[in-house]
Coordinates of C-alpha atoms and ligand atoms in Angstrom, one line a residue:
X1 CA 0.0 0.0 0.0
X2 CA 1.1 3.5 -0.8
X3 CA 2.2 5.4 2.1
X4 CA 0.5 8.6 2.8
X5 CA 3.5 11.3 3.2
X6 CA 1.7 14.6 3.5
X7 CA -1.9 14.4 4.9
X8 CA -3.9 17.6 4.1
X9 CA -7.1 16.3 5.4
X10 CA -7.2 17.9 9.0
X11 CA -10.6 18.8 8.3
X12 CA -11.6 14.9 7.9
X13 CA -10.0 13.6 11.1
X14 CA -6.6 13.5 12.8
X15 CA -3.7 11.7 14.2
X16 CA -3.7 10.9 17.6
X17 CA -1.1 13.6 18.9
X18 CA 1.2 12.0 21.5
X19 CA 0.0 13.9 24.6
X20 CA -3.1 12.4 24.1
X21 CA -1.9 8.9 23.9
X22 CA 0.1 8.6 26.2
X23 CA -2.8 10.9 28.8
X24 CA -4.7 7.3 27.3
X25 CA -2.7 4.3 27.8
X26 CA -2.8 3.8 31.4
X27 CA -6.8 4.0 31.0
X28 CA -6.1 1.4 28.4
X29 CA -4.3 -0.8 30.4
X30 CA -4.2 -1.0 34.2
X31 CA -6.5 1.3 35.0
X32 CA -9.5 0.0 33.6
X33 CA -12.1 0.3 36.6
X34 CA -15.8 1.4 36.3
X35 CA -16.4 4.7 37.2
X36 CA -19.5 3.6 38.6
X37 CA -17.5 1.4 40.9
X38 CA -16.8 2.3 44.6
X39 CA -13.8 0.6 45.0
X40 CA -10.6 2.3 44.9
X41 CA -10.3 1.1 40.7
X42 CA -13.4 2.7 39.8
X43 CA -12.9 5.8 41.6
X44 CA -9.8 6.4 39.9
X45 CA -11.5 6.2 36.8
X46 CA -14.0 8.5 38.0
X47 CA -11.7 11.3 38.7
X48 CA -10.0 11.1 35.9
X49 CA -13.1 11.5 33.6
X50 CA -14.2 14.1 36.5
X51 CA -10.4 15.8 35.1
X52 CA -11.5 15.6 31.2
X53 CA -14.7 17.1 32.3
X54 CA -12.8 19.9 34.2
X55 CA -10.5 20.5 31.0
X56 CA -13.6 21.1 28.6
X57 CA -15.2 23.7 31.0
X58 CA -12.1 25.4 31.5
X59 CA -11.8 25.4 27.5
X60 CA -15.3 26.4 27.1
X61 CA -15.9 28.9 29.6
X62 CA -18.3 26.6 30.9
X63 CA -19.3 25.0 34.3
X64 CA -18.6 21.1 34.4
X65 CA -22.1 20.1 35.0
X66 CA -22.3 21.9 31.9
X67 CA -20.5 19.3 29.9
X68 CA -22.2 16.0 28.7
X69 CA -19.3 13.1 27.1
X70 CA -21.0 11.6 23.9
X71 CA -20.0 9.4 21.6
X72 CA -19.3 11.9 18.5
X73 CA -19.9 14.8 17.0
X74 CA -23.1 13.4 15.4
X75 CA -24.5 12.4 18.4
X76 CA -24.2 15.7 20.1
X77 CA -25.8 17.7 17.5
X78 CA -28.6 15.4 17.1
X79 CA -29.3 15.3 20.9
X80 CA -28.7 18.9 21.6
X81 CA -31.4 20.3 18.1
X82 CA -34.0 16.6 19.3
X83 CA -33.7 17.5 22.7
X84 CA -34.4 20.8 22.7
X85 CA -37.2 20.8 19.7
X86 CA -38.7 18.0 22.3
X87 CA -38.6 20.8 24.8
X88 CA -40.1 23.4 23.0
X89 CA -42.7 21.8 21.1
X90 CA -44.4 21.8 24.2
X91 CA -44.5 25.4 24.8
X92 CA -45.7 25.1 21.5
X93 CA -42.8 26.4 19.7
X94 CA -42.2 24.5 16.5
X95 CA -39.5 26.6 14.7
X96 CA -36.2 26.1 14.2
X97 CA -33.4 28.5 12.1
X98 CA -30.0 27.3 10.8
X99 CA -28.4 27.6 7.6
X100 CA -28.0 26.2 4.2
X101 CA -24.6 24.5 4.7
X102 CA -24.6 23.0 8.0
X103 CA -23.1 19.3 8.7
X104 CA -25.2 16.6 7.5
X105 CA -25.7 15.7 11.2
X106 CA -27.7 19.3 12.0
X107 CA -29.6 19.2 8.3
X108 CA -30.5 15.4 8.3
X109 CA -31.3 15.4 12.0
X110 CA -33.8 18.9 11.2
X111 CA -35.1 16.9 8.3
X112 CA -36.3 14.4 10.5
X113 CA -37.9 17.1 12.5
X114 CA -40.2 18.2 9.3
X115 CA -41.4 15.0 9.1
X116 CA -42.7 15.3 12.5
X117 CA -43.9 18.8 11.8
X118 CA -41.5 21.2 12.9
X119 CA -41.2 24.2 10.7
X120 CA -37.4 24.7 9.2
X121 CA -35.8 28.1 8.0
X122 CA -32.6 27.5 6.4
X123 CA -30.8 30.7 5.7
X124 CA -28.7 31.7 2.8
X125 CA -24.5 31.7 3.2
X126 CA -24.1 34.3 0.3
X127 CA -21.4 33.9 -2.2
X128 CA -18.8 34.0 0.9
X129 CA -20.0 31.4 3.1
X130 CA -21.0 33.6 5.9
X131 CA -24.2 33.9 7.6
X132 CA -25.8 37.3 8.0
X133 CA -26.9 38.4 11.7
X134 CA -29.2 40.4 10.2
X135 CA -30.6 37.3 8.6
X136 CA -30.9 35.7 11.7
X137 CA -32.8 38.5 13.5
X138 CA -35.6 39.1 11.0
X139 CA -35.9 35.0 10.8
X140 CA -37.0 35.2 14.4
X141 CA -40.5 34.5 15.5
X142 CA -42.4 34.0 18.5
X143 CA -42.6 30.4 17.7
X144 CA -38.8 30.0 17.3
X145 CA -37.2 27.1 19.7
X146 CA -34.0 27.0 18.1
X147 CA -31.6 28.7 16.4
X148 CA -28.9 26.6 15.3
X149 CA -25.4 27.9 13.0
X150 CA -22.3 26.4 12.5
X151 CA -19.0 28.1 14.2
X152 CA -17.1 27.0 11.4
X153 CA -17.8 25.3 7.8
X154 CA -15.9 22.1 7.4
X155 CA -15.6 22.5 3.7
X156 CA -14.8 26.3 3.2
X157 CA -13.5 26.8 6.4
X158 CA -15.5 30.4 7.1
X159 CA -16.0 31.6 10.2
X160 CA -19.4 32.7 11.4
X161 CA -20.1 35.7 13.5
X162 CA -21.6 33.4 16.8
X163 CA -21.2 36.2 19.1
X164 CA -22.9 38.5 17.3
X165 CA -25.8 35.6 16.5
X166 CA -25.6 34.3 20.6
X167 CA -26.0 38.1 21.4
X168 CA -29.5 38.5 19.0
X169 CA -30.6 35.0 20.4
X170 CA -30.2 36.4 24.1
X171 CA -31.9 39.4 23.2
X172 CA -34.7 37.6 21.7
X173 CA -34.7 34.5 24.0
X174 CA -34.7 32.1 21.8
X175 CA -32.1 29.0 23.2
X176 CA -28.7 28.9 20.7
X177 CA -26.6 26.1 19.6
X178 CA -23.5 25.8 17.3
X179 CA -22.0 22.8 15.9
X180 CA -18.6 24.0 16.6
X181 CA -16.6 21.0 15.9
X182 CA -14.1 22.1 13.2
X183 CA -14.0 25.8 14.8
X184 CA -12.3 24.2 18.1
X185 CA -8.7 24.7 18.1
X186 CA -8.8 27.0 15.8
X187 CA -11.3 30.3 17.0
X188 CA -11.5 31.6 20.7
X189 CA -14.5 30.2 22.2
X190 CA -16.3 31.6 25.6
X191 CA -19.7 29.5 25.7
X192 CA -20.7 32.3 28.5
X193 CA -19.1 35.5 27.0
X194 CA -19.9 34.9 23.2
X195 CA -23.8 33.5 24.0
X196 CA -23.9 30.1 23.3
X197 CA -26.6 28.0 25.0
X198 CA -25.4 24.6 23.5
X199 CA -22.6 23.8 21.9
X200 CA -21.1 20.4 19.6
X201 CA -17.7 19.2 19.4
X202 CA -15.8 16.3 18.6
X203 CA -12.7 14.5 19.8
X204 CA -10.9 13.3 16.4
X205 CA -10.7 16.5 14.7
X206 CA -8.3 17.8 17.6
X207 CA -6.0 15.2 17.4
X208 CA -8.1 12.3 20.1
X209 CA -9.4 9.6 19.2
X210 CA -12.6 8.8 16.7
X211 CA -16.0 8.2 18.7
X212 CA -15.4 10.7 21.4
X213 CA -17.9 13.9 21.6
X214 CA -19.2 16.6 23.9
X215 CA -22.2 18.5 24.1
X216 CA -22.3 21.2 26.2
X217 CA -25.7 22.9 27.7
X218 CA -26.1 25.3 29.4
X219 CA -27.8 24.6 32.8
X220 CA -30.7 26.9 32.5
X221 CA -31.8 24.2 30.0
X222 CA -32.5 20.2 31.4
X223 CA -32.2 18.1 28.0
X224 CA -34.2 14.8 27.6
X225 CA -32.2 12.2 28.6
X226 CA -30.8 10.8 24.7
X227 CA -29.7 7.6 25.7
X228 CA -31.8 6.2 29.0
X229 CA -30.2 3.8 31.7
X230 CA -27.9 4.3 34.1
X231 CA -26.9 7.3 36.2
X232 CA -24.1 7.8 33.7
X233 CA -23.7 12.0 32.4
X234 CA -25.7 13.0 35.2
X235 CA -28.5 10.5 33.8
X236 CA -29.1 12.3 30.9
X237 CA -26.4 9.9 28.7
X238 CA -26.9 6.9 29.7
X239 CA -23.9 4.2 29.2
X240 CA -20.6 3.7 30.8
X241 CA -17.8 6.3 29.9
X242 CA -15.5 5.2 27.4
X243 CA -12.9 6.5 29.6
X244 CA -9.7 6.7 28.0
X245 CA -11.4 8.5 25.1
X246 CA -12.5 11.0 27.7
X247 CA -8.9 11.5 29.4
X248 CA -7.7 11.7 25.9
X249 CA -10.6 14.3 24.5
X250 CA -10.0 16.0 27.9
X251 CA -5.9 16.7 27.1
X252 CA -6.6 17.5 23.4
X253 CA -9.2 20.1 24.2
X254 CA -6.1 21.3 26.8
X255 CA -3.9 21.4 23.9
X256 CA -6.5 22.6 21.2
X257 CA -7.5 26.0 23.1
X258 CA -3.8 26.9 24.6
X259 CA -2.6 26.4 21.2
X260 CA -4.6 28.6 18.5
X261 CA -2.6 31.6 18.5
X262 CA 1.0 29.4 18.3
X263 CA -1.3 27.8 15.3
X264 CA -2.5 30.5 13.4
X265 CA 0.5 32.0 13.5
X266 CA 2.1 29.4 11.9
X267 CA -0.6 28.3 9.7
X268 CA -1.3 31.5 7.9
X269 CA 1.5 32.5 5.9
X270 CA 1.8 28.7 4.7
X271 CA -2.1 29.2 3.7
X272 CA -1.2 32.5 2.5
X273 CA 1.9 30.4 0.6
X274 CA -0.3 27.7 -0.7
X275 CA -3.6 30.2 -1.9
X276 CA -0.9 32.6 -3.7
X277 CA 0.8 29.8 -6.0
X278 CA -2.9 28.0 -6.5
X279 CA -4.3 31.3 -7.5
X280 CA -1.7 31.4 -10.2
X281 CA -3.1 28.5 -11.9
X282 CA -5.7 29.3 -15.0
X283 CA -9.3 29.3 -14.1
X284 CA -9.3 28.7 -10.4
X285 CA -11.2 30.1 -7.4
X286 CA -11.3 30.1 -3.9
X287 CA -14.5 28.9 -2.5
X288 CA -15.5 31.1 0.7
X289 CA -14.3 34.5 2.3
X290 CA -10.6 35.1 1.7
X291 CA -10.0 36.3 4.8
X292 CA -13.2 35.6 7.4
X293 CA -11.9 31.8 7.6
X294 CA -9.7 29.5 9.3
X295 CA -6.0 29.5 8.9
X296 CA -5.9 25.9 8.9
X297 CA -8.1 25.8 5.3
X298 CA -8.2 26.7 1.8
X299 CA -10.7 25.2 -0.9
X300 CA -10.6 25.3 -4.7
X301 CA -12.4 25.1 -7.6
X302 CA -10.7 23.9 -10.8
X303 CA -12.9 24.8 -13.7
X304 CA -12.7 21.9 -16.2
X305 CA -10.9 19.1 -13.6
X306 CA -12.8 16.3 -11.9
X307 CA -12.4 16.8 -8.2
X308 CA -12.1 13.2 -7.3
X309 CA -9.5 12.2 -10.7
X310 CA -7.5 15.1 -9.0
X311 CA -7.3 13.3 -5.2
X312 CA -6.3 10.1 -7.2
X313 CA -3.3 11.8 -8.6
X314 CA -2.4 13.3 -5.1
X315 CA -2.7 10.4 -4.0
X316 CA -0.1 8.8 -6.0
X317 CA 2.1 11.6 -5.2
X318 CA 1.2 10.4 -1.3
X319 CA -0.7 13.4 -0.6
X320 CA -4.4 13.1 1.2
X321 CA -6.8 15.8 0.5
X322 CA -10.7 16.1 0.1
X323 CA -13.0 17.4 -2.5
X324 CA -16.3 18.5 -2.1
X325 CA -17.3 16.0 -5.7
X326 CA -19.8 14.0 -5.9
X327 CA -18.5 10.1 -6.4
X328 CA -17.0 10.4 -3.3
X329 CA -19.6 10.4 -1.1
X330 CA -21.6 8.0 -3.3
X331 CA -24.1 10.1 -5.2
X332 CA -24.1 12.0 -8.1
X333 CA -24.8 15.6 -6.5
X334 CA -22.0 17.8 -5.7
X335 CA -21.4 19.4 -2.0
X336 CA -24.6 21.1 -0.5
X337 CA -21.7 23.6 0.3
X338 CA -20.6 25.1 -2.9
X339 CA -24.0 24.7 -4.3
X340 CA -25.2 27.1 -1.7
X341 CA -22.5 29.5 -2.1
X342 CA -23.7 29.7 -5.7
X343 CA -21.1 27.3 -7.3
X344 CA -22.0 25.5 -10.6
X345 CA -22.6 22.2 -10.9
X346 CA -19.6 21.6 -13.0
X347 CA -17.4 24.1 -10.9
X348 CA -18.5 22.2 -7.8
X349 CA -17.6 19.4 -9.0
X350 CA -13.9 20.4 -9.5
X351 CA -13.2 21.3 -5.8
X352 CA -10.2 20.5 -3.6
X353 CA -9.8 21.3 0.5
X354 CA -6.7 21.8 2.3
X355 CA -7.1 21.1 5.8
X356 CA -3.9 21.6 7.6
X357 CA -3.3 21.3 10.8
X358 CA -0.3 22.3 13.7
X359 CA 1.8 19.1 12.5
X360 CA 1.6 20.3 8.9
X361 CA 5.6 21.7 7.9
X362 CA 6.5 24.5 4.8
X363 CA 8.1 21.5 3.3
X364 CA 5.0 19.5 3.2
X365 CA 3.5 22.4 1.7
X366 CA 6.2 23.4 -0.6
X367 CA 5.4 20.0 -1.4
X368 CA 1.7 20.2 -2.7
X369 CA 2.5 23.2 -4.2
X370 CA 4.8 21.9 -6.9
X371 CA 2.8 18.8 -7.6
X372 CA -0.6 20.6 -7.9
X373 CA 0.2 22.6 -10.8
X374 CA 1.5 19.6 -12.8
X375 CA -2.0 17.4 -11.8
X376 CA -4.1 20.0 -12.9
X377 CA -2.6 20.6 -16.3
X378 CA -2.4 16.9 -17.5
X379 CA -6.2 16.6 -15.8
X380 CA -7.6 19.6 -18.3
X381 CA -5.1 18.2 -21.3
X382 CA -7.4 14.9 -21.0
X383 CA -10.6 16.4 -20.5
X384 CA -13.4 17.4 -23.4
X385 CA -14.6 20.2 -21.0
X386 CA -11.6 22.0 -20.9
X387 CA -11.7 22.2 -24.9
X388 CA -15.2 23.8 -24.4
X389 CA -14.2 25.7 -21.5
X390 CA -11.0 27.5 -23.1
X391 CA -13.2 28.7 -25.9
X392 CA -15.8 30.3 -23.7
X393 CA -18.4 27.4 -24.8
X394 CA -19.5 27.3 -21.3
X395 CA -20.9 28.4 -18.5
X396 CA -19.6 31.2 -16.6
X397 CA -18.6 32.2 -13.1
X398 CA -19.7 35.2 -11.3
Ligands
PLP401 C1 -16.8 16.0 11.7 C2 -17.9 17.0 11.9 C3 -19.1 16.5 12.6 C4 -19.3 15.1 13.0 O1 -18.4 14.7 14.0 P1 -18.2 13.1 14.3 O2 -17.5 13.1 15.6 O3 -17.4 12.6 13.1 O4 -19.6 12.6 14.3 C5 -20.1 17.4 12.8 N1 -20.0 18.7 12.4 C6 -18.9 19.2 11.7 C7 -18.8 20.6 11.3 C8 -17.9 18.3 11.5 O5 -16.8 18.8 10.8

């Protein structure tokens, strides 16, 4: 098997970092009591999920009993937007506001909600992939029971203006959630100071392990239990803690929030490195703000290129990277995400992200840059589109 040399896919999952790990192993090994267990064993592992839940506050601005372990990202948006449109719809509030290009786990989970016969506003993202507060305000109604927004896209990487959006929901009182799972580690987050009622994040996109989650709510709020049993997450989360995913999640948020400025600061100029040689190449864009986004991503269009023939050929040159194309993910439609920033069809479908992350190096990126060039122009000397393209036969880009 080819080995992967220079992974660009941050934005996917990552590595385990070795803090986390080793935080891990003794959970792994000899200390492997129940934290539901009185004896000394079990309280051990009680304190030390009692830690992991200490770290998340502290990260979050947050109380502990503010913070709820789950089992991923997923989950915690689908119990935070169920929960809470559980709650409301029987103050007979059945209308919920988020956006266009949220995760799959906020839109399928409010899809679900239609069915049932909750009322859905999904608000535009503009050709820069950023929400408008103003937006948000005028969506409001007196049956609202949710307002729910991203932090940060995980395709595009822009960053949406939550305080301002936590700050309209106060005023309003309507409760506010954010799937803020790529933004962690990369934005300053205050739950308290910036607004946020509820709030989504997940362990393996800040370097812990896959199939570890948080939701925090805020205690003004008592969810519906999601998973019903034991006394487990104050008994609202049923199920013994996977606790050396905890420990781990715990150190990696640690790590994640002490680290962003270290990160930007090292990030940028090699996005600002990697965006100025792409933007050299013939008939590219950037998909989302230029600037209003995180350090750690770029995403491309490449008008007449396939996105997935172009991962292929990074792939053979051991570099990992995403696309937002269709055959990827199994079906023939393009990513929700550039459609709703106003991509076309074809244009969507010849998209690349760069996810970097702290353990990405200049050389790596030095790299990518040399080899991209090269992929692209035998891609577009193959393809029929490109003939059509060239001569203006197509369609055109705003
Ligand atoms: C990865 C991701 C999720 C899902 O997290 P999992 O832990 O993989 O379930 C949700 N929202 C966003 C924005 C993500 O990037």
């Amino acid at each position: 098997m080819l080995k992967t040399t220079i992974y660009l896919d941050n934005a996917a999952t990552t590595k385990v970092s070795d803090n986390v790990l080793n935080a891990m192993l003794p959970y792994l090994k000899e200390e492997y009591g129940n934290p539901s267990s009185i004896y000394t064993l079990g309280r051990q592992s009680a304190i030390a999920v009692n830690k992991a839940r200490s770290q998340v506050a502290d990260a979050l601005g947050c109380e502990e009993n503010e913070v709820y372990f789950t089992s991923c990202g997923s989950e915690s948006d689908n119990w935070a937007i169920k929960s809470t449109a559980k709650m409301m719809a029987a103050k007979g509030k059945k209308h919920i506001i988020t956006s266009v290009f949220e995760h799959h786990a906020v839109l399928h989970t409010l899809a679900a909600l239609e069915k049932e016969g909750f009322e859905v506003t999904y608000l535009p993202v503009y050709s820069n992939g950023i929400v408008k507060v103003e937006d948000v305000k005028n969506a409001i109604r007196p049956d609202t029971a949710l307002v729910t927004i991203m932090y940060a896209n995980n395709e595009i990487g822009t960053i949406q203006p939550i305080p301002e959006i936590g700050a309209v929901c106060k005023e309003k009182g309507v409760i506010f959630h954010t799937d803020a799972v790529q933004a962690i580690g990369n934005v300053h987050i205050n739950v308290k100071e910036q607004n946020i009622d509820m709030l989504s994040l997940s362990g393996h996109k800040i370097h812990a392990q896959k199939g570890c989650g948080v939701l925090y709510v805020n205690k003004k709020y008592r969810l519906t239990p999601f998973i019903d049993g034991g006394a487990q997450e104050r008994g609202r989360r049923a199920g013994t803690e996977n606790v050396p995913a905890i420990v781990g999640l715990g150190v990696a948020i640690t790590d994640a929030c002490n680290g962003i400025d270290a990160k930007n600061a090292k990030l940028k100029p090699l996005q600002d490195k990697i965006y100025d040689a792409v933007m050299k190449i013939d008939r590219v864009h950037l998909n989302g703000d230029r600037n209003i986004r995180m350090a750690s991503n770029l995403n491309f269009s490449f008008e007449g290129v396939e996105g997935e023939s172009l991962l292929l050929q990074l792939d053979l040159q051991g570099i990992a990277a995403s696309s937002g194309s269709a055959c990827t993910s199994g079906s023939l439609d393009p990513s929700h995400v550039l459609l709703a920033i106003g991509l076309p069809h074809e244009v969507a479908h010849g998209s690349l992200r760069i996810s970097m992350s702290e353990y990405t190096t200049e050389e790596e990126v030095d790299k990518f840059i040399e080899v991209l060039p090269v992929i692209v122009s035998k891609l577009r000397s193959m393809s029929p589109l490109w003939e059509h393209i060239i001569k203006g036969e197509t369609f055109k880009i705003k």
